[in-house]
XYZ file of C-alpha atoms in Angstrom:
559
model
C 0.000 0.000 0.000
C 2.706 2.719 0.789
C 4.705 1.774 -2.084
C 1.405 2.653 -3.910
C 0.840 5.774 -2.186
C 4.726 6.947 -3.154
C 3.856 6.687 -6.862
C 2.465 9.028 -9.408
C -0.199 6.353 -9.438
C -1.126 6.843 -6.050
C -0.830 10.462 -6.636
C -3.516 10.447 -9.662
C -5.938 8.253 -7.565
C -5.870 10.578 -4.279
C -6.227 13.330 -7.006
C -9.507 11.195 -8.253
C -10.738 11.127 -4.670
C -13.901 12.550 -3.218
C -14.649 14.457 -0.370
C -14.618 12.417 2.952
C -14.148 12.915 6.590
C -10.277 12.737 7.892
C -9.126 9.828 10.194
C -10.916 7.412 8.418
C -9.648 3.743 8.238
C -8.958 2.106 5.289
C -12.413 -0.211 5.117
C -13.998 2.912 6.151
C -13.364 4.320 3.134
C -14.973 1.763 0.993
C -18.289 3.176 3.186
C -18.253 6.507 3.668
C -18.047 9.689 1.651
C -19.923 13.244 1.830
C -23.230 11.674 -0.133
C -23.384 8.649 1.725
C -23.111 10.206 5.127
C -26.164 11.451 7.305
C -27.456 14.656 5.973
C -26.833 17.207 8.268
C -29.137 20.078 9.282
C -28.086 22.518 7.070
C -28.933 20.232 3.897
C -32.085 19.374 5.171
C -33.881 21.397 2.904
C -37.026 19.658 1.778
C -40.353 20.747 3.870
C -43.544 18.991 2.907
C -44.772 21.217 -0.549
C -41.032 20.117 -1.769
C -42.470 16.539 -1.665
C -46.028 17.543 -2.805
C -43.910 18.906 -5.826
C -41.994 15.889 -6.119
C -44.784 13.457 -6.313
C -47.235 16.077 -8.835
C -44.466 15.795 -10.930
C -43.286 12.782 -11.024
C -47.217 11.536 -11.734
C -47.201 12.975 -15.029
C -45.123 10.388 -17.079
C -46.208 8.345 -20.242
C -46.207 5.502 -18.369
C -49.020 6.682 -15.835
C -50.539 8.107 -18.953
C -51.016 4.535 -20.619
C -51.283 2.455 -17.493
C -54.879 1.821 -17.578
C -54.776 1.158 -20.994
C -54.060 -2.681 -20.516
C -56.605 -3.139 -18.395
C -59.039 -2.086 -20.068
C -58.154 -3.999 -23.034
C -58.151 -6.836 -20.785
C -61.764 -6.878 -19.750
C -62.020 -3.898 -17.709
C -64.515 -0.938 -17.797
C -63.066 2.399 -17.417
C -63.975 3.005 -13.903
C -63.025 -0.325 -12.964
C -59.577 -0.112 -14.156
C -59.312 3.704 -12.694
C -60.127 2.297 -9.272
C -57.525 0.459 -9.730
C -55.015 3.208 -9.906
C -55.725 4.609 -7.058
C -56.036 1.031 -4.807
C -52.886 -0.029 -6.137
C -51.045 3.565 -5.497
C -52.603 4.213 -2.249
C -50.422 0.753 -1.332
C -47.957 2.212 -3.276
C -48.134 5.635 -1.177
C -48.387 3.245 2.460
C -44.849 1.408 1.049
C -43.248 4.660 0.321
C -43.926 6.323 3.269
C -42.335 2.718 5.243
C -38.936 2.889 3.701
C -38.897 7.286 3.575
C -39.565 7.255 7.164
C -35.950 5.672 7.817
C -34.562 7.635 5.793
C -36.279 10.791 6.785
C -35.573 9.939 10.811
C -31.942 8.887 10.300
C -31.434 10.987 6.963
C -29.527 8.042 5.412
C -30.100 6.578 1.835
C -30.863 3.447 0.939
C -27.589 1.854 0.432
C -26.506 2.973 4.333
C -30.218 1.355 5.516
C -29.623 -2.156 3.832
C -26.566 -2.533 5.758
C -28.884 -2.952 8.657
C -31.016 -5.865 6.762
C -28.108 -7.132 4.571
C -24.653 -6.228 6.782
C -22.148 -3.881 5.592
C -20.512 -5.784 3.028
C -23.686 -7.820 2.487
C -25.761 -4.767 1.170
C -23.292 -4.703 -1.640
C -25.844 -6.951 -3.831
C -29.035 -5.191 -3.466
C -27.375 -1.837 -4.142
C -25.704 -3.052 -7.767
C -28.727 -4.699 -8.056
C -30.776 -1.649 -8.104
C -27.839 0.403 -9.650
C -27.633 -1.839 -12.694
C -31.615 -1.558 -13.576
C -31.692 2.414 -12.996
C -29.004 2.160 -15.394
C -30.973 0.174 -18.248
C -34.066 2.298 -17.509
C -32.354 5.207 -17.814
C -31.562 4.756 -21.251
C -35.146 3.395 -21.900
C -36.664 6.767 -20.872
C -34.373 8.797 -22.319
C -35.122 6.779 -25.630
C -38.606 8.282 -24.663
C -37.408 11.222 -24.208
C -36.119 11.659 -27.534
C -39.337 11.163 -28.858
C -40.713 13.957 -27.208
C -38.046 16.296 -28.455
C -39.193 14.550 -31.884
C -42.065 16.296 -31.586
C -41.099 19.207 -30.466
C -38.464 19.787 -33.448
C -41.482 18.403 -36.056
C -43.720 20.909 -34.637
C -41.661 23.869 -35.508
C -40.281 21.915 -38.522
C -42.286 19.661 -40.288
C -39.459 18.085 -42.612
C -38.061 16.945 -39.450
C -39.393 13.298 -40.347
C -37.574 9.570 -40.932
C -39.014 9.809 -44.445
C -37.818 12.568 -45.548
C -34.234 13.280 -44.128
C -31.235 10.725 -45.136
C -30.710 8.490 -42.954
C -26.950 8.294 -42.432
C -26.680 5.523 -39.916
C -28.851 2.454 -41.432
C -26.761 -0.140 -39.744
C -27.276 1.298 -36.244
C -31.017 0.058 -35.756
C -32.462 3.467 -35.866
C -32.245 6.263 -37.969
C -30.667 10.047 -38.217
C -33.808 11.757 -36.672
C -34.955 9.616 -34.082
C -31.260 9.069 -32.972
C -30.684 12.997 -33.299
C -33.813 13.456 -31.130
C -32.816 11.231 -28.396
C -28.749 12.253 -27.975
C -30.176 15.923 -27.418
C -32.855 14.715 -24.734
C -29.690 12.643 -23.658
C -27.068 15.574 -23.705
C -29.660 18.253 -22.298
C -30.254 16.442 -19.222
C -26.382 16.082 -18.269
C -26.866 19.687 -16.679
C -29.665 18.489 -14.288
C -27.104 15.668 -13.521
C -24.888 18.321 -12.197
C -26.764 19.769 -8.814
C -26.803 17.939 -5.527
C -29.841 16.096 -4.131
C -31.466 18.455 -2.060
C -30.644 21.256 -4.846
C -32.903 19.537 -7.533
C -36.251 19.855 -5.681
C -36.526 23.152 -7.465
C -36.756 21.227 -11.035
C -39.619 19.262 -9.784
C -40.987 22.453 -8.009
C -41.138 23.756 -12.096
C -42.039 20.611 -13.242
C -45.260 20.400 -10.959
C -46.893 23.686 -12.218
C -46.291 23.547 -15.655
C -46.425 20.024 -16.811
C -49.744 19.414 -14.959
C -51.209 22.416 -16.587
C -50.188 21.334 -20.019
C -51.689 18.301 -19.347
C -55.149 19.301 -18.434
C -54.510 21.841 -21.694
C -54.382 18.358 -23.229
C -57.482 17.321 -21.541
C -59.485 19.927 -22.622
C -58.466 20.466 -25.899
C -58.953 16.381 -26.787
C -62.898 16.923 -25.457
C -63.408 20.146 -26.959
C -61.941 18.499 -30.345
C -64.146 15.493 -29.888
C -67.018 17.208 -28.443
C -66.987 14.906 -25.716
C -65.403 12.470 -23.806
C -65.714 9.523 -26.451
C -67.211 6.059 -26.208
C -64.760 4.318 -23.568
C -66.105 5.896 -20.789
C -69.863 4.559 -22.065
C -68.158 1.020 -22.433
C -69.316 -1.950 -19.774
C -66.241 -4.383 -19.123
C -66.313 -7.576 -20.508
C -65.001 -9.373 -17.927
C -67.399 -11.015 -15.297
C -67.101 -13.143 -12.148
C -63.535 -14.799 -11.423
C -61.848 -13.092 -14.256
C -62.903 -9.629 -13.609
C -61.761 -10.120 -9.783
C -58.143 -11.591 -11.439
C -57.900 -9.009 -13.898
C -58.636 -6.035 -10.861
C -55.577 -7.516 -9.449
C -53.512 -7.537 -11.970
C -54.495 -4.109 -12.377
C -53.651 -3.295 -8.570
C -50.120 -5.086 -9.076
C -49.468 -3.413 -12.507
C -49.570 -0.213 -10.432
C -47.807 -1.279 -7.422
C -44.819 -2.725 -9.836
C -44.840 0.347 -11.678
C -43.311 1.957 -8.599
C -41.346 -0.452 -7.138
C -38.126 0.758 -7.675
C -39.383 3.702 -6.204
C -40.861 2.264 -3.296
C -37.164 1.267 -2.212
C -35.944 4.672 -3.770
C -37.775 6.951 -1.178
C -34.959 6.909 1.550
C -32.867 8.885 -0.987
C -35.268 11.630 -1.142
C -36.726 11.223 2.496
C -33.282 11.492 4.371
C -33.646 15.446 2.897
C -36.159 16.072 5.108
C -36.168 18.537 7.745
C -38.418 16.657 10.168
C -39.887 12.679 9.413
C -43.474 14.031 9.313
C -42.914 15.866 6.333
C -42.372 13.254 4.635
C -45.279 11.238 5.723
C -48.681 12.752 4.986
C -47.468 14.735 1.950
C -46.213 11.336 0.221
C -49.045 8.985 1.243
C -51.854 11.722 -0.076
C -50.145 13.117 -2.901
C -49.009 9.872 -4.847
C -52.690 8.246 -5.153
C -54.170 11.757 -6.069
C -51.520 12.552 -8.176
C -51.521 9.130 -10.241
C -54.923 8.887 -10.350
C -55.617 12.199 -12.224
C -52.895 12.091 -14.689
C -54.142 8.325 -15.567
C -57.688 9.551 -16.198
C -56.841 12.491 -18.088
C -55.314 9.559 -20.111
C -58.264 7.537 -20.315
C -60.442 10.183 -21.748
C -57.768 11.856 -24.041
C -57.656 8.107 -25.696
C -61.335 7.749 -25.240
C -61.480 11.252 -27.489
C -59.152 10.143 -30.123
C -61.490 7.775 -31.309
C -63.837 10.595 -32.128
C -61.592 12.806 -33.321
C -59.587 10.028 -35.762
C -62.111 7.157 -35.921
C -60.504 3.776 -35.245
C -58.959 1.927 -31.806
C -58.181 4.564 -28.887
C -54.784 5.819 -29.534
C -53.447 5.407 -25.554
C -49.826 6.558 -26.715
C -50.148 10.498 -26.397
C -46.778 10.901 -28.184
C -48.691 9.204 -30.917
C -51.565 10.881 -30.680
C -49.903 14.257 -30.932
C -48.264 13.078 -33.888
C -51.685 12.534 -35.784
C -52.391 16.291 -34.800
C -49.210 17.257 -36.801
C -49.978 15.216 -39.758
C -53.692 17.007 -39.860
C -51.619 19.762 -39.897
C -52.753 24.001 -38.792
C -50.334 26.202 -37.244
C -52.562 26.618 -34.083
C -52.188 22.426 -33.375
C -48.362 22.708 -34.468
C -48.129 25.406 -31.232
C -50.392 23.216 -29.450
C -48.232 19.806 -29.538
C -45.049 22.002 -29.346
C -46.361 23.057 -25.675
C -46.942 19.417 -24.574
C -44.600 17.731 -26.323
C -42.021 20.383 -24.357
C -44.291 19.030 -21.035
C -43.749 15.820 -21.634
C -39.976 16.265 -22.254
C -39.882 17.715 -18.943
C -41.838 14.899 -17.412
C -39.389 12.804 -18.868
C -36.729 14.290 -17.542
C -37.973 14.844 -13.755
C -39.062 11.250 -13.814
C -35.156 9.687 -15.323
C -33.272 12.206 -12.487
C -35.691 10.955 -10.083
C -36.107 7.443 -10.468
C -32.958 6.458 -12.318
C -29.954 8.941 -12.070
C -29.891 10.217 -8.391
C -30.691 6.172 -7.564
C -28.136 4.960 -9.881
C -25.620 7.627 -8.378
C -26.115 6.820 -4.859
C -26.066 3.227 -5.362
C -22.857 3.365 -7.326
C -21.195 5.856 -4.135
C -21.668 3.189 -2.189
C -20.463 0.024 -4.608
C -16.676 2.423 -4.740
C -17.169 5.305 -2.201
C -13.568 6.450 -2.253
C -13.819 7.787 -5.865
C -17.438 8.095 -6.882
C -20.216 10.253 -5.308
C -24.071 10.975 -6.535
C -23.012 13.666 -9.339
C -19.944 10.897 -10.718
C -22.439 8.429 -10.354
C -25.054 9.976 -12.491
C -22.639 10.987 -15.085
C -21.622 6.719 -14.950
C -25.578 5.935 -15.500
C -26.319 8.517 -18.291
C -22.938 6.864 -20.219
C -24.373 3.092 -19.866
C -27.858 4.710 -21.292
C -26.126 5.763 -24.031
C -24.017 2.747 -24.599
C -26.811 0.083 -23.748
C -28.091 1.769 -27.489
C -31.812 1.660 -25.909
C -33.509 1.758 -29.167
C -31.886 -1.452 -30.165
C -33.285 -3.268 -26.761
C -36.409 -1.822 -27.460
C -36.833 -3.116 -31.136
C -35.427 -6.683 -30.712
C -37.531 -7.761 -28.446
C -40.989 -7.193 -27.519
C -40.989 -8.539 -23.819
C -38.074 -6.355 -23.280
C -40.193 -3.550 -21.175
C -42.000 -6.751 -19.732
C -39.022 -8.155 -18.307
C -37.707 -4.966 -16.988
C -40.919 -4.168 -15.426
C -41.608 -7.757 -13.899
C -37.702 -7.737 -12.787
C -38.218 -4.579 -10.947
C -41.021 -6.267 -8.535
C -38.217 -8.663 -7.263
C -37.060 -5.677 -5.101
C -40.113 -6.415 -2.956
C -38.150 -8.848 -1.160
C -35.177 -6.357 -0.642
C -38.096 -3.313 0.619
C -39.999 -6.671 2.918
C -36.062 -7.377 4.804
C -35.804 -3.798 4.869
C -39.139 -2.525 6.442
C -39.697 -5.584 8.397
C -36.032 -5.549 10.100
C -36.259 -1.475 11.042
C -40.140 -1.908 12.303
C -40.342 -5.427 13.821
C -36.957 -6.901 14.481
C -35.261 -3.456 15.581
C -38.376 -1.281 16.433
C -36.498 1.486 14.888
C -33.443 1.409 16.709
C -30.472 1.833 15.036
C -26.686 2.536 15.539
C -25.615 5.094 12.840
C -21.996 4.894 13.144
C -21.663 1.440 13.193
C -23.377 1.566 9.877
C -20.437 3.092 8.634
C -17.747 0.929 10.655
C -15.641 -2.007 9.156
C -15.045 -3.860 13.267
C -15.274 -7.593 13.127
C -16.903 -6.461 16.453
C -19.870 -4.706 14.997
C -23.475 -5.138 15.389
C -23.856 -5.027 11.077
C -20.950 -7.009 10.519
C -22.633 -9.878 11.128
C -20.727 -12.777 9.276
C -17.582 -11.818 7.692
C -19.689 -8.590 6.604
C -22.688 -10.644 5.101
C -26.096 -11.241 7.318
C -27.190 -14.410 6.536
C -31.035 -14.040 7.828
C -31.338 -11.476 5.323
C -29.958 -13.675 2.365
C -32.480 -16.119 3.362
C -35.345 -14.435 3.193
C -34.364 -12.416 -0.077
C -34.011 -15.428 -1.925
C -37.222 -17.093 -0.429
C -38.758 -13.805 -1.240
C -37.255 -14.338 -5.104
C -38.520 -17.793 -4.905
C -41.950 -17.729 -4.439
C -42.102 -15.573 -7.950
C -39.465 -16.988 -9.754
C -41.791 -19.634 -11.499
C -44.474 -16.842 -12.137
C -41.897 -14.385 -13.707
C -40.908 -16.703 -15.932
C -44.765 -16.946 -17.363
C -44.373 -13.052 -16.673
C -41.566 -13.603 -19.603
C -43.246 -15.919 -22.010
C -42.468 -19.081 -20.523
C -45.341 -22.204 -20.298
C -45.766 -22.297 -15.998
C -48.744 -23.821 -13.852
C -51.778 -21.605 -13.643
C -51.028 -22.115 -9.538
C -47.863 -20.350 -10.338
C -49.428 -17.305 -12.604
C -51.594 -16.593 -9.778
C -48.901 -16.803 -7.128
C -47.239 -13.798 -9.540
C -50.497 -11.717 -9.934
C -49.937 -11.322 -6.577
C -46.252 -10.486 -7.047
C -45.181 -7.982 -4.476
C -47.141 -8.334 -1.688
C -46.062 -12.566 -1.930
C -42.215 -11.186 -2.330
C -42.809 -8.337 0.033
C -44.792 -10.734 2.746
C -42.604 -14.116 2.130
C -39.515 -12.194 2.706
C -40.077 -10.595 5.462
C -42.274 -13.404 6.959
C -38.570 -15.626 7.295
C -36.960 -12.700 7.824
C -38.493 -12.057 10.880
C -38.751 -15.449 11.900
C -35.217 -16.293 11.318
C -34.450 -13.178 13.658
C -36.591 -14.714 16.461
C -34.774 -17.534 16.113
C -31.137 -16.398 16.119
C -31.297 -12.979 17.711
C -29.530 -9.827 16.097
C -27.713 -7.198 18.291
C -28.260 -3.412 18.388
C -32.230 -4.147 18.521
C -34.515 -2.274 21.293
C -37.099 -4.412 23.390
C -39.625 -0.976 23.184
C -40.327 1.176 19.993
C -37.130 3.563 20.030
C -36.258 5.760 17.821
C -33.189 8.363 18.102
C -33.287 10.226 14.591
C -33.159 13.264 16.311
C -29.884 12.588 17.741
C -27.871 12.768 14.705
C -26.613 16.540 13.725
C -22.820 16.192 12.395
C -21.929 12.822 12.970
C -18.382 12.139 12.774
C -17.929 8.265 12.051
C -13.803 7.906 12.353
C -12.561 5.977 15.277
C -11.373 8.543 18.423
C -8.969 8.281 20.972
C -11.892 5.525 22.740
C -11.486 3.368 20.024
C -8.166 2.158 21.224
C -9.089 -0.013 23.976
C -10.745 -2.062 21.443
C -9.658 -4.566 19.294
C -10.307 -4.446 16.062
C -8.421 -5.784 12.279
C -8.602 -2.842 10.248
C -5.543 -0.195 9.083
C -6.392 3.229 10.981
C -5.413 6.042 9.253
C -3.769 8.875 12.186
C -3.541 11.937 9.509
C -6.011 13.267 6.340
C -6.018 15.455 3.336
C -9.572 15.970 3.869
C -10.271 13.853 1.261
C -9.768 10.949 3.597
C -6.536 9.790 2.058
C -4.320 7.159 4.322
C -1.114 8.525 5.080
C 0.128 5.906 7.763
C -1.324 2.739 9.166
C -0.570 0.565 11.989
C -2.747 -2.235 14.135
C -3.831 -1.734 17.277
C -4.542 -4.544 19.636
């Protein structure tokens, strides 16, 4: 190591390093830098309007947009499949609001709570786990993105079409426009990349007055064009009896799944908080209400276009503002240019919320030492250009059903999690031992790994494992399709179930016998090992001088 540290190599890579606290020991340093540390006061920033914000604007996506499409083309009647939006994100909201609280009361982020469930070298797998899908999505909705700044360009421009400019690349998959379209949704969002956490809730503070407003512009202007609301909302379902009970559920779990990354997410967000009730009733209200209304301004913009063009409901509104710019008028080419720029917006909120900032915090704490959030980010928006989304996209048509049926395996990563800091631990927990390397630890568990939690992830993973691979357009038992129509809540549920029971069983340290929380204890924590540290044996390399980027300049063993 010191020959290391004498060369220019050494030099470089302390050059490369990110702000940490001095005095840290050399494990410590694979945990701990400025973004994974608890947020102190003076960064706790977001009051409960800032989440409000966050949720209004993170509600108006495509995909809420078109979520009740399926169901009703499964069976459902409008109003059946719109109370199922707001069942299934009113479970959504009561998840979210489980896993922000820790976050909000400790002001940690999700990578720093799984070492609780998971131990502190343990929590390594659920973190790339969750790194390496915001990745892939990331370049999925920025794809989307693209199109929306396809529409925006054709509005103004209406040569700004696949038929009619050269396509230069016809080897790539996709072609000069559409490719054009997505690099500058891709390259304009780098700046957004740039701010820190509790800096960006004034994008989704923008993003929650005008997108909405566009949206309802859409509303209205789809009725007025149709002079009415169309024929979907006059409809009856077709489904009856058994099925139409099955098919509600799917459309409750096609909701829930929808936000699953998110559900596990929230701590990220929530640890910004300047007091844990503001993120609680603003979060569990706002989500449901929120969903709900941007999914039935869907339905009945869809439920118009059938009126206004004749044919199937178009539930794509990217599509559907595309038929406005073939009919042509200068007043509709201002029209789509307005919501196609909301929708790029919406886009953009949603990938910085959902898939950057949790891609950057996951990869600060897979190499702390050299990455933080804004590095991070930078890392996911690169693999979401690389991953060439459009290519994914067009090869396979169960690609966006695998991603989406992959993402409800992190219910049995959020049931360890919430059941371990609400049952096992009765939210007690030790924040600078979350940060500590000791053999002696109460998260170290077994060389770093907890083994409880293991178990009950995988049992979690195994009760859908059968059903995802039906999910994926594999031939499965019909017992097994219904055991995954029920998806989270049996991963969610199973997991935590043996979770739990495996902790009665073999008992875990740092737990409280009463409900005991002691968020309000941390200010500036300071997580290297003091003076008190010495009468205590531990294996690591303690570092006795900084740079204030946490860089070891001499280690020894103390016994």
């Amino acid at each position: 190591m010191e020959k290391v540290r004498d060369t220019k190599v050494g030099h470089y890579l302390d050059k490369l390093a990110v702000e940490s606290e001095p005095g840290l020991t050399t494990a410590q340093l694979m945990l701990i830098n400025h973004d994974l540390k608890p947020v102190e006061p003076e960064r706790r920033q977001w009051g409960p309007w800032n989440f409000v914000g966050f949720w209004v604007a993170d509600s108006f996506n495509i995909n809420t947009w078109m979520i009740s499409s399926s169901m009703i083309v499964a069976g459902l009647s409008w109003w059946q499949s719109w109370l199922c939006v707001w069942i299934g994100y009113a479970i959504s909201a009561a998840f979210v609001c489980s896993t922000g609280r820790i976050g909000a009361t400790y002001h940690i982020p999700f990578p720093v709570v799984s070492r609780s469930s998971f131990g502190i070298w343990g929590a390594l797998w659920p973190v790339f786990n969750r790194a390496a899908m915001a990745c892939i999505w990331y370049g999925v909705q920025a794809w989307i993105g693209g199109n929306c700044v396809y529409l925006m360009i054709r509005a103004i421009w209406n040569n700004w079409r696949p038929d009619n400019i050269h396509n230069g690349i016809p080897a790539s998959g996709t072609n000069t426009v559409m490719f054009a379209s997505f690099f500058l949704f891709w390259a304009g969002s780098l700046p957004a990349i740039w701010f820190p956490v509790h800096q960006i809730r004034h994008l989704f503070t923008v993003k929650a007055f005008f997108v909405p407003t566009a949206g309802i512009a859409f509303f209205i202007w789809a009725i007025v064009r149709a002079k009415g609301i169309g024929p979907i909302v006059h409809q009856p379902g077709t489904a009856h009896g058994s099925e139409l009970g099955w098919q509600m559920v799917k459309g409750i779990m096609s909701s829930i799944a929808n936000f699953a990354t998110l559900i596990v997410n929230d701590p990220d967000f929530a640890r910004f908080a300047q007091k844990p009730r503001d993120a609680l009733w603003s979060q569990l209200f706002t989500i449901p209400i929120g969903f709900a209304v941007t999914s039935f301004i869907g339905i009945i913009v869809s439920s118009s276009s059938t009126v206004i063009f004749g044919g199937d409901p178009i539930w794509n509104p990217l599509d559907l503002l595309e038929r406005f710019l073939i009919e042509g008028g200068s007043g509709q080419r201002f029209g789509v240019f307005i919501i196609a720029t909301a929708f790029t917006l919406a886009q953009l909120g949603t990938n910085i919320a959902a898939n950057s900032v949790s891609a950057g915090t996951d990869m600060t704490a897979l190499l702390p030492r050299f990455l933080n959030i804004r590095r991070g980010g930078y890392i996911c928006a690169a693999v979401g250009l690389a991953m060439c989304p459009w290519n994914l996209l067009k090869s396979s048509n169960s690609f966006t059903t695998y991603l989406s049926a992959y993402s409800v395996f992190l219910s049995s990563i959020a049931g360890v999690i919430v059941c371990d800091y609400y049952v096992v631990r009765k939210g007690y927990m030790e924040i600078k031992e979350l940060y500590s390397g000791k053999t002696t630890g109460p998260y170290y568990y077994t060389l770093g790994i907890h083994w409880r939690g293991y178990a009950a992830y995988i049992a979690g993973i195994l009760i859908n494992v059968v059903g995802f691979a039906g999910a994926i357009g594999r031939k499965v038992p019909a017992g097994a399709t219904y055991i995954y129509d029920l998806n989270f809540f049996c991963g969610f549920i199973v997991a935590g179930a043996v979770y739990v029971g495996l902790c009665k069983a073999f008992p875990v340290p740092a737990c409280s016998d009463t409900w005991l929380e002691v968020g309000d204890e941390i200010r500036n924590v300071s997580v290297a090992y003091g003076a008190d540290s010495n009468s205590e044996a531990y294996d690591e390399e303690v570092v006795v001088g900084g740079n204030g980027k946490g860089r070891v300049e001499e280690g020894r063993k103390i016994f």
